[in-house]
Amino acid sequence: MRGLLTFLLVIATFFVSCGSTTAKKSAPAEVPMAVVVPIFNGDSAYSFVEKQVAFGPRVPNSEAHIKCGDWLEDIMRSYGADVVSQRFEVLAYNGDRLSARNIIAQFAPEKRKRVLLCAHWDTRPWADSDPDPSNHYKAIDGANDGGSGVGVLVEIARHLAYAPTEVGVDIVLFDVEDYGIHEKETSAVENSWALGSQYWARLPHKSNYNARFGILLDIVGAPDSKFNVEGISKHYAENIVKKVWAQAKRLGYGNMFVNEDGGYITDDHLYVNRFLGIPCIDIINYDPDSPNGFGPYHHTVKDNMEWISSETLKAVGQTVLNVIYNEK
Ligand code: AHN
Ligand code: ZN
């Protein structure tokens, strides 16, 4: 009897200990897998800005505009995007009839969970803020205003080609953002800015298009840039501002992405929020306390490659990469 009891006890202990050992082994890991985020190359982004500027000012109806649009479609395709362009005619505030093209580069279009990244690729036809009046009707290079946001997005696309994100990504390059009312003219036309995004937000490339959130990049290339929290972004998408600013801080860019209110800018994200209801923020170098809000080069003939810093492009690009690769 005693012998049997001891035997049963030994057997029981064996099973219990086995059981617990097995349970320990198969328990799910407590620490989540770290996400591998590609390293954004600021020099590569810089070269994509340079490339755009080399076409000349990308003013709608110009040869440079057509050529740059073709290049953007080609390079996005070369990175594996499913590219669809929206071609349309639009009437500017001054009666100019413009041939416009929104370029939509879809990565993993079959995925339901999506993130929208956007920038405008056209450039302003007039340097109407230039200190020299003889420049007020000259076109600008738009290295920073236009070129920088697109340069960052092309560099992001280069990474999406070989390192897919968990969510699908749509890179939308808006046309005719910068054909708004000339500073020295008066016009009763409302909403003269951001005509391409107004078109797309009313009639997206896919019916029932949706994305969890959007990030617009505008004027993101100047050295020593500061990105305040833009008002429309905070109004419609404060949690996205927080998500993006937190990533920037983690990466050591907290001095650039500051938690200060930065005024309200009528930009492409307004219509994405208003017409599509997709919470969309604007990362834009605008400081209401500085002499003209934007930098001294803004809408002048000085908006050229001299105002582009690969360090700033890197800070913005790495931040956005970290956001999209962490999205589940
Ligand atoms: C305003 O100046 C009110 N909106 C123009 C936003 C803009 C122009 N972004 C780039 N260029
Ligand atoms: Zn502009």
Tab-separated table of C-alpha atoms and ligand atoms in Angstrom:
chain	number	residue	atom	x	y	z
A	1	MET	CA	0.000	0.000	0.000
A	2	ARG	CA	2.700	2.438	1.039
A	3	GLY	CA	4.690	1.435	-2.013
A	4	LEU	CA	1.710	2.113	-4.272
A	5	LEU	CA	1.082	5.538	-2.688
A	6	THR	CA	4.682	6.550	-3.163
A	7	PHE	CA	4.481	5.358	-6.756
A	8	LEU	CA	1.331	7.415	-7.439
A	9	LEU	CA	2.888	10.453	-5.784
A	10	VAL	CA	5.980	10.170	-7.953
A	11	ILE	CA	3.847	9.819	-11.075
A	12	ALA	CA	1.681	12.797	-10.064
A	13	THR	CA	4.698	14.967	-9.336
A	14	PHE	CA	6.111	13.997	-12.707
A	15	PHE	CA	2.959	15.068	-14.562
A	16	VAL	CA	2.566	18.266	-12.595
A	17	SER	CA	6.130	19.296	-13.167
A	18	CYS	CA	5.970	18.264	-16.808
A	19	GLY	CA	2.759	20.171	-17.180
A	20	SER	CA	4.189	23.308	-15.704
A	21	THR	CA	7.384	23.054	-17.731
A	22	THR	CA	5.391	22.683	-20.914
A	23	ALA	CA	3.150	25.579	-19.931
A	24	LYS	CA	6.157	27.811	-19.378
A	25	LYS	CA	7.636	26.902	-22.730
A	26	SER	CA	4.475	27.554	-24.727
A	27	ALA	CA	3.520	30.763	-22.901
A	28	PRO	CA	3.402	33.704	-25.322
A	29	ALA	CA	6.391	35.996	-25.162
A	30	GLU	CA	5.696	39.011	-22.962
A	31	VAL	CA	7.878	41.355	-25.022
A	32	PRO	CA	6.373	42.297	-28.398
A	33	MET	CA	8.584	41.810	-31.419
A	34	ALA	CA	10.462	44.991	-32.224
A	35	VAL	CA	9.560	46.408	-35.629
A	36	VAL	CA	12.403	46.878	-38.061
A	37	VAL	CA	12.143	50.341	-39.580
A	38	PRO	CA	14.287	51.123	-42.629
A	39	ILE	CA	16.844	53.908	-42.377
A	40	PHE	CA	15.698	56.966	-44.293
A	41	ASN	CA	18.452	58.397	-46.456
A	42	GLY	CA	18.446	62.207	-46.363
A	43	ASP	CA	20.883	62.473	-49.267
A	44	SER	CA	18.670	60.271	-51.404
A	45	ALA	CA	15.652	62.469	-50.596
A	46	TYR	CA	17.792	65.524	-51.410
A	47	SER	CA	18.608	64.079	-54.833
A	48	PHE	CA	14.872	63.584	-55.484
A	49	VAL	CA	14.280	67.266	-54.718
A	50	GLU	CA	17.177	68.186	-57.021
A	51	LYS	CA	15.709	66.039	-59.769
A	52	GLN	CA	12.357	67.838	-59.603
A	53	VAL	CA	13.974	71.278	-59.569
A	54	ALA	CA	16.077	70.336	-62.625
A	55	PHE	CA	12.888	70.046	-64.696
A	56	GLY	CA	12.293	73.755	-64.062
A	57	PRO	CA	9.309	75.278	-62.242
A	58	ARG	CA	6.482	72.692	-62.279
A	59	VAL	CA	3.791	75.186	-63.171
A	60	PRO	CA	0.626	73.646	-64.620
A	61	ASN	CA	0.404	73.833	-68.451
A	62	SER	CA	4.209	73.959	-68.767
A	63	GLU	CA	6.551	71.437	-70.366
A	64	ALA	CA	8.435	71.018	-67.058
A	65	HIS	CA	5.167	70.136	-65.327
A	66	ILE	CA	4.375	67.389	-67.841
A	67	LYS	CA	7.913	65.972	-67.719
A	68	CYS	CA	8.104	65.977	-63.943
A	69	GLY	CA	4.672	64.346	-63.677
A	70	ASP	CA	5.792	61.585	-66.031
A	71	TRP	CA	8.972	61.075	-63.995
A	72	LEU	CA	7.010	60.841	-60.751
A	73	GLU	CA	4.682	58.201	-62.216
A	74	ASP	CA	7.654	56.224	-63.557
A	75	ILE	CA	9.673	56.272	-60.350
A	76	MET	CA	6.690	55.275	-58.214
A	77	ARG	CA	6.015	52.375	-60.614
A	78	SER	CA	9.678	51.360	-60.460
A	79	TYR	CA	9.245	50.991	-56.678
A	80	GLY	CA	6.350	48.610	-57.151
A	81	ALA	CA	3.457	51.003	-56.684
A	82	ASP	CA	0.201	50.567	-58.501
A	83	VAL	CA	0.006	54.069	-59.997
A	84	VAL	CA	-3.186	55.744	-61.122
A	85	SER	CA	-3.284	59.334	-62.231
A	86	GLN	CA	-6.304	61.561	-62.197
A	87	ARG	CA	-6.193	63.950	-65.129
A	88	PHE	CA	-8.615	66.842	-65.053
A	89	GLU	CA	-9.077	70.431	-66.092
A	90	VAL	CA	-9.507	73.064	-63.488
A	91	LEU	CA	-10.256	76.772	-63.567
A	92	ALA	CA	-7.924	78.890	-61.446
A	93	TYR	CA	-9.201	81.957	-59.550
A	94	ASN	CA	-7.953	84.217	-62.372
A	95	GLY	CA	-9.642	82.285	-65.185
A	96	ASP	CA	-6.608	80.269	-66.261
A	97	ARG	CA	-7.708	76.839	-67.487
A	98	LEU	CA	-5.189	74.314	-66.181
A	99	SER	CA	-4.436	70.727	-67.221
A	100	ALA	CA	-3.949	69.023	-63.905
A	101	ARG	CA	-2.838	65.609	-62.717
A	102	ASN	CA	-3.080	64.056	-59.249
A	103	ILE	CA	-0.681	61.120	-59.005
A	104	ILE	CA	-1.727	58.255	-56.733
A	105	ALA	CA	0.870	55.576	-55.917
A	106	GLN	CA	-0.764	52.649	-54.116
A	107	PHE	CA	1.316	50.152	-52.164
A	108	ALA	CA	-0.459	46.879	-51.391
A	109	PRO	CA	-3.773	48.158	-52.787
A	110	GLU	CA	-5.508	44.942	-51.698
A	111	LYS	CA	-5.065	45.709	-48.017
A	112	ARG	CA	-8.032	47.158	-46.184
A	113	LYS	CA	-6.105	48.992	-43.472
A	114	ARG	CA	-4.448	51.972	-45.131
A	115	VAL	CA	-2.442	55.071	-44.406
A	116	LEU	CA	-2.370	58.145	-46.642
A	117	LEU	CA	0.800	60.179	-47.243
A	118	CYS	CA	0.578	63.291	-49.391
A	119	ALA	CA	2.323	66.396	-50.729
A	120	HIS	CA	1.765	68.820	-53.595
A	121	TRP	CA	4.020	68.455	-56.623
A	122	ASP	CA	3.147	71.647	-58.532
A	123	THR	CA	4.994	74.898	-57.910
A	124	ARG	CA	3.824	78.489	-57.660
A	125	PRO	CA	3.820	80.439	-60.931
A	126	TRP	CA	4.632	83.709	-59.175
A	127	ALA	CA	7.255	84.895	-56.702
A	128	ASP	CA	4.699	87.348	-55.319
A	129	SER	CA	6.362	87.628	-51.887
A	130	ASP	CA	9.730	88.546	-53.388
A	131	PRO	CA	11.243	91.784	-52.046
A	132	ASP	CA	11.997	92.760	-55.658
A	133	PRO	CA	8.739	93.687	-57.475
A	134	SER	CA	10.288	92.764	-60.834
A	135	ASN	CA	10.118	89.125	-59.660
A	136	HIS	CA	6.446	89.147	-58.713
A	137	TYR	CA	5.369	87.393	-61.894
A	138	LYS	CA	8.324	85.024	-62.204
A	139	ALA	CA	7.921	81.329	-61.466
A	140	ILE	CA	9.791	79.842	-58.509
A	141	ASP	CA	11.971	76.714	-58.331
A	142	GLY	CA	9.797	75.472	-55.486
A	143	ALA	CA	12.629	73.412	-54.032
A	144	ASN	CA	11.106	73.664	-50.587
A	145	ASP	CA	7.530	74.612	-51.469
A	146	GLY	CA	6.532	71.509	-53.359
A	147	GLY	CA	9.842	69.761	-53.982
A	148	SER	CA	10.730	68.859	-50.396
A	149	GLY	CA	7.554	66.989	-49.464
A	150	VAL	CA	7.611	65.046	-52.710
A	151	GLY	CA	11.329	64.265	-52.288
A	152	VAL	CA	10.658	62.746	-48.865
A	153	LEU	CA	7.746	60.693	-50.211
A	154	VAL	CA	9.766	59.329	-53.147
A	155	GLU	CA	12.458	58.232	-50.671
A	156	ILE	CA	9.772	56.532	-48.563
A	157	ALA	CA	8.506	54.776	-51.700
A	158	ARG	CA	12.039	53.517	-52.355
A	159	HIS	CA	11.904	51.693	-49.018
A	160	LEU	CA	8.380	50.388	-49.555
A	161	ALA	CA	9.721	48.637	-52.666
A	162	TYR	CA	11.630	46.071	-50.613
A	163	ALA	CA	10.297	46.378	-47.047
A	164	PRO	CA	6.516	46.269	-47.007
A	165	THR	CA	4.537	47.759	-44.150
A	166	GLU	CA	1.801	45.861	-42.309
A	167	VAL	CA	-0.771	48.360	-43.590
A	168	GLY	CA	-1.279	49.485	-47.176
A	169	VAL	CA	0.124	52.902	-48.049
A	170	ASP	CA	-1.196	55.423	-50.566
A	171	ILE	CA	1.129	58.208	-51.615
A	172	VAL	CA	-0.964	60.934	-53.191
A	173	LEU	CA	0.811	63.759	-54.997
A	174	PHE	CA	-1.608	66.639	-55.424
A	175	ASP	CA	-1.464	69.038	-58.318
A	176	VAL	CA	-2.408	72.754	-58.411
A	177	GLU	CA	-2.000	73.471	-54.712
A	178	ASP	CA	-0.063	76.663	-55.257
A	179	TYR	CA	-2.064	78.600	-57.888
A	180	GLY	CA	-3.878	80.586	-55.195
A	181	ILE	CA	-4.608	84.316	-55.276
A	182	HIS	CA	-1.624	86.507	-56.144
A	183	GLU	CA	-0.609	88.705	-53.222
A	184	LYS	CA	-0.803	91.872	-55.293
A	185	GLU	CA	-4.199	91.085	-56.814
A	186	THR	CA	-7.672	91.036	-55.396
A	187	SER	CA	-10.238	88.397	-56.175
A	188	ALA	CA	-13.569	87.355	-54.763
A	189	VAL	CA	-12.866	83.695	-55.508
A	190	GLU	CA	-12.857	81.503	-52.425
A	191	ASN	CA	-10.794	78.361	-51.966
A	192	SER	CA	-8.307	79.389	-54.652
A	193	TRP	CA	-5.595	77.177	-53.101
A	194	ALA	CA	-5.308	73.407	-53.146
A	195	LEU	CA	-7.408	72.758	-56.254
A	196	GLY	CA	-5.963	69.272	-56.814
A	197	SER	CA	-6.775	68.047	-53.331
A	198	GLN	CA	-10.243	69.586	-53.530
A	199	TYR	CA	-10.802	67.536	-56.688
A	200	TRP	CA	-9.447	64.288	-55.206
A	201	ALA	CA	-11.212	64.659	-51.853
A	202	ARG	CA	-14.537	65.082	-53.674
A	203	LEU	CA	-13.810	62.331	-56.181
A	204	PRO	CA	-11.153	59.945	-54.892
A	205	HIS	CA	-9.469	57.445	-57.236
A	206	LYS	CA	-11.587	54.685	-55.645
A	207	SER	CA	-15.178	55.010	-54.541
A	208	ASN	CA	-15.524	54.663	-50.767
A	209	TYR	CA	-11.813	55.317	-50.415
A	210	ASN	CA	-10.728	55.292	-46.814
A	211	ALA	CA	-7.550	55.491	-44.782
A	212	ARG	CA	-7.014	55.441	-41.029
A	213	PHE	CA	-5.260	58.770	-41.184
A	214	GLY	CA	-3.250	61.009	-43.465
A	215	ILE	CA	0.013	62.933	-43.201
A	216	LEU	CA	0.652	65.896	-45.505
A	217	LEU	CA	4.224	67.128	-45.965
A	218	ASP	CA	4.578	70.733	-47.129
A	219	ILE	CA	7.710	72.889	-46.923
A	220	VAL	CA	9.760	70.340	-45.001
A	221	GLY	CA	13.277	70.979	-46.313
A	222	ALA	CA	14.731	74.170	-44.818
A	223	PRO	CA	17.718	74.008	-42.483
A	224	ASP	CA	16.806	74.543	-38.800
A	225	SER	CA	13.128	73.997	-39.505
A	226	LYS	CA	10.649	74.050	-36.683
A	227	PHE	CA	7.376	72.202	-36.973
A	228	ASN	CA	4.722	73.689	-34.747
A	229	VAL	CA	1.320	72.056	-34.355
A	230	GLU	CA	-0.788	73.435	-37.197
A	231	GLY	CA	-4.324	74.418	-36.161
A	232	ILE	CA	-6.481	72.506	-38.658
A	233	SER	CA	-4.453	69.367	-37.914
A	234	LYS	CA	-5.075	69.786	-34.200
A	235	HIS	CA	-8.766	70.446	-34.743
A	236	TYR	CA	-9.451	67.373	-36.886
A	237	ALA	CA	-6.686	64.949	-35.931
A	238	GLU	CA	-5.081	65.726	-32.599
A	239	ASN	CA	-4.333	62.053	-31.843
A	240	ILE	CA	-2.414	61.761	-35.111
A	241	VAL	CA	-0.404	64.875	-34.241
A	242	LYS	CA	0.431	63.202	-30.915
A	243	LYS	CA	1.383	59.909	-32.578
A	244	VAL	CA	3.717	61.609	-35.060
A	245	TRP	CA	5.242	64.081	-32.603
A	246	ALA	CA	5.899	61.206	-30.142
A	247	GLN	CA	7.837	59.268	-32.805
A	248	ALA	CA	9.847	62.391	-33.646
A	249	LYS	CA	10.733	62.834	-29.988
A	250	ARG	CA	11.746	59.164	-29.626
A	251	LEU	CA	14.082	59.614	-32.596
A	252	GLY	CA	15.702	62.696	-31.055
A	253	TYR	CA	13.904	65.273	-33.196
A	254	GLY	CA	11.929	66.815	-30.339
A	255	ASN	CA	13.678	70.144	-30.875
A	256	MET	CA	12.273	70.263	-34.423
A	257	PHE	CA	8.779	68.896	-33.747
A	258	VAL	CA	7.731	71.261	-30.985
A	259	ASN	CA	4.487	71.269	-29.021
A	260	GLU	CA	3.537	74.843	-29.815
A	261	ASP	CA	0.511	76.055	-31.727
A	262	GLY	CA	1.462	77.111	-35.229
A	263	GLY	CA	-1.488	78.964	-36.748
A	264	TYR	CA	-4.069	77.724	-39.264
A	265	ILE	CA	-2.879	76.979	-42.793
A	266	THR	CA	-5.254	76.450	-45.709
A	267	ASP	CA	-3.510	73.486	-47.249
A	268	ASP	CA	-4.350	70.170	-48.945
A	269	HIS	CA	-5.130	68.455	-45.641
A	270	LEU	CA	-8.102	70.768	-45.031
A	271	TYR	CA	-10.084	69.162	-47.860
A	272	VAL	CA	-9.038	65.623	-46.951
A	273	ASN	CA	-10.499	66.295	-43.498
A	274	ARG	CA	-13.521	68.270	-44.659
A	275	PHE	CA	-14.682	66.312	-47.710
A	276	LEU	CA	-13.437	62.785	-46.993
A	277	GLY	CA	-13.497	62.778	-43.210
A	278	ILE	CA	-10.046	61.198	-43.056
A	279	PRO	CA	-8.123	62.708	-40.124
A	280	CYS	CA	-5.153	64.317	-41.818
A	281	ILE	CA	-2.352	66.421	-40.365
A	282	ASP	CA	0.005	68.889	-42.032
A	283	ILE	CA	3.707	68.865	-41.199
A	284	ILE	CA	4.652	72.354	-42.316
A	285	ASN	CA	7.419	74.779	-41.405
A	286	TYR	CA	5.217	77.672	-40.343
A	287	ASP	CA	5.805	79.869	-37.331
A	288	PRO	CA	3.201	82.609	-36.709
A	289	ASP	CA	5.723	84.541	-34.613
A	290	SER	CA	8.323	84.815	-37.393
A	291	PRO	CA	8.370	87.861	-39.735
A	292	ASN	CA	6.416	86.269	-42.594
A	293	GLY	CA	5.332	82.967	-41.025
A	294	PHE	CA	7.017	80.832	-43.643
A	295	GLY	CA	10.750	81.416	-44.129
A	296	PRO	CA	12.186	84.455	-45.967
A	297	TYR	CA	12.508	82.381	-49.175
A	298	HIS	CA	8.785	81.545	-49.278
A	299	HIS	CA	7.124	82.479	-52.586
A	300	THR	CA	10.297	84.277	-53.674
A	301	VAL	CA	12.873	83.413	-56.321
A	302	LYS	CA	15.092	82.216	-53.441
A	303	ASP	CA	13.084	79.040	-52.903
A	304	ASN	CA	15.859	77.008	-54.515
A	305	MET	CA	18.245	74.166	-53.586
A	306	GLU	CA	20.183	76.474	-51.274
A	307	TRP	CA	17.252	76.226	-48.894
A	308	ILE	CA	17.234	72.434	-48.794
A	309	SER	CA	18.906	70.522	-45.974
A	310	SER	CA	19.258	66.747	-46.136
A	311	GLU	CA	19.211	66.711	-42.295
A	312	THR	CA	15.752	68.249	-42.185
A	313	LEU	CA	14.487	65.898	-44.908
A	314	LYS	CA	15.921	63.001	-42.895
A	315	ALA	CA	14.223	64.087	-39.640
A	316	VAL	CA	10.833	64.335	-41.331
A	317	GLY	CA	11.267	61.197	-43.429
A	318	GLN	CA	12.526	59.022	-40.575
A	319	THR	CA	9.664	60.173	-38.377
A	320	VAL	CA	7.086	59.289	-41.016
A	321	LEU	CA	8.780	55.931	-41.711
A	322	ASN	CA	8.653	55.062	-38.008
A	323	VAL	CA	4.966	55.925	-37.910
A	324	ILE	CA	3.958	53.829	-40.900
A	325	TYR	CA	6.125	50.783	-40.048
A	326	ASN	CA	4.655	50.700	-36.537
A	327	GLU	CA	1.087	50.767	-37.807
A	328	LYS	CA	-0.569	47.333	-37.371
B	1	AHN	C1	-2.077	80.156	-47.588
B	1	AHN	O1	-1.125	80.854	-47.825
B	1	AHN	C2	-3.281	80.634	-46.877
B	1	AHN	N1	-2.124	78.872	-47.957
B	1	AHN	C3	-1.093	78.351	-48.762
B	1	AHN	C4	-0.502	77.113	-48.307
B	1	AHN	C5	0.682	76.855	-49.110
B	1	AHN	C6	1.165	77.611	-50.121
B	1	AHN	N2	1.471	75.851	-48.991
B	1	AHN	C7	2.417	75.958	-49.858
B	1	AHN	N3	2.254	77.019	-50.560
B	2	ZN	ZN	3.350	77.855	-51.875
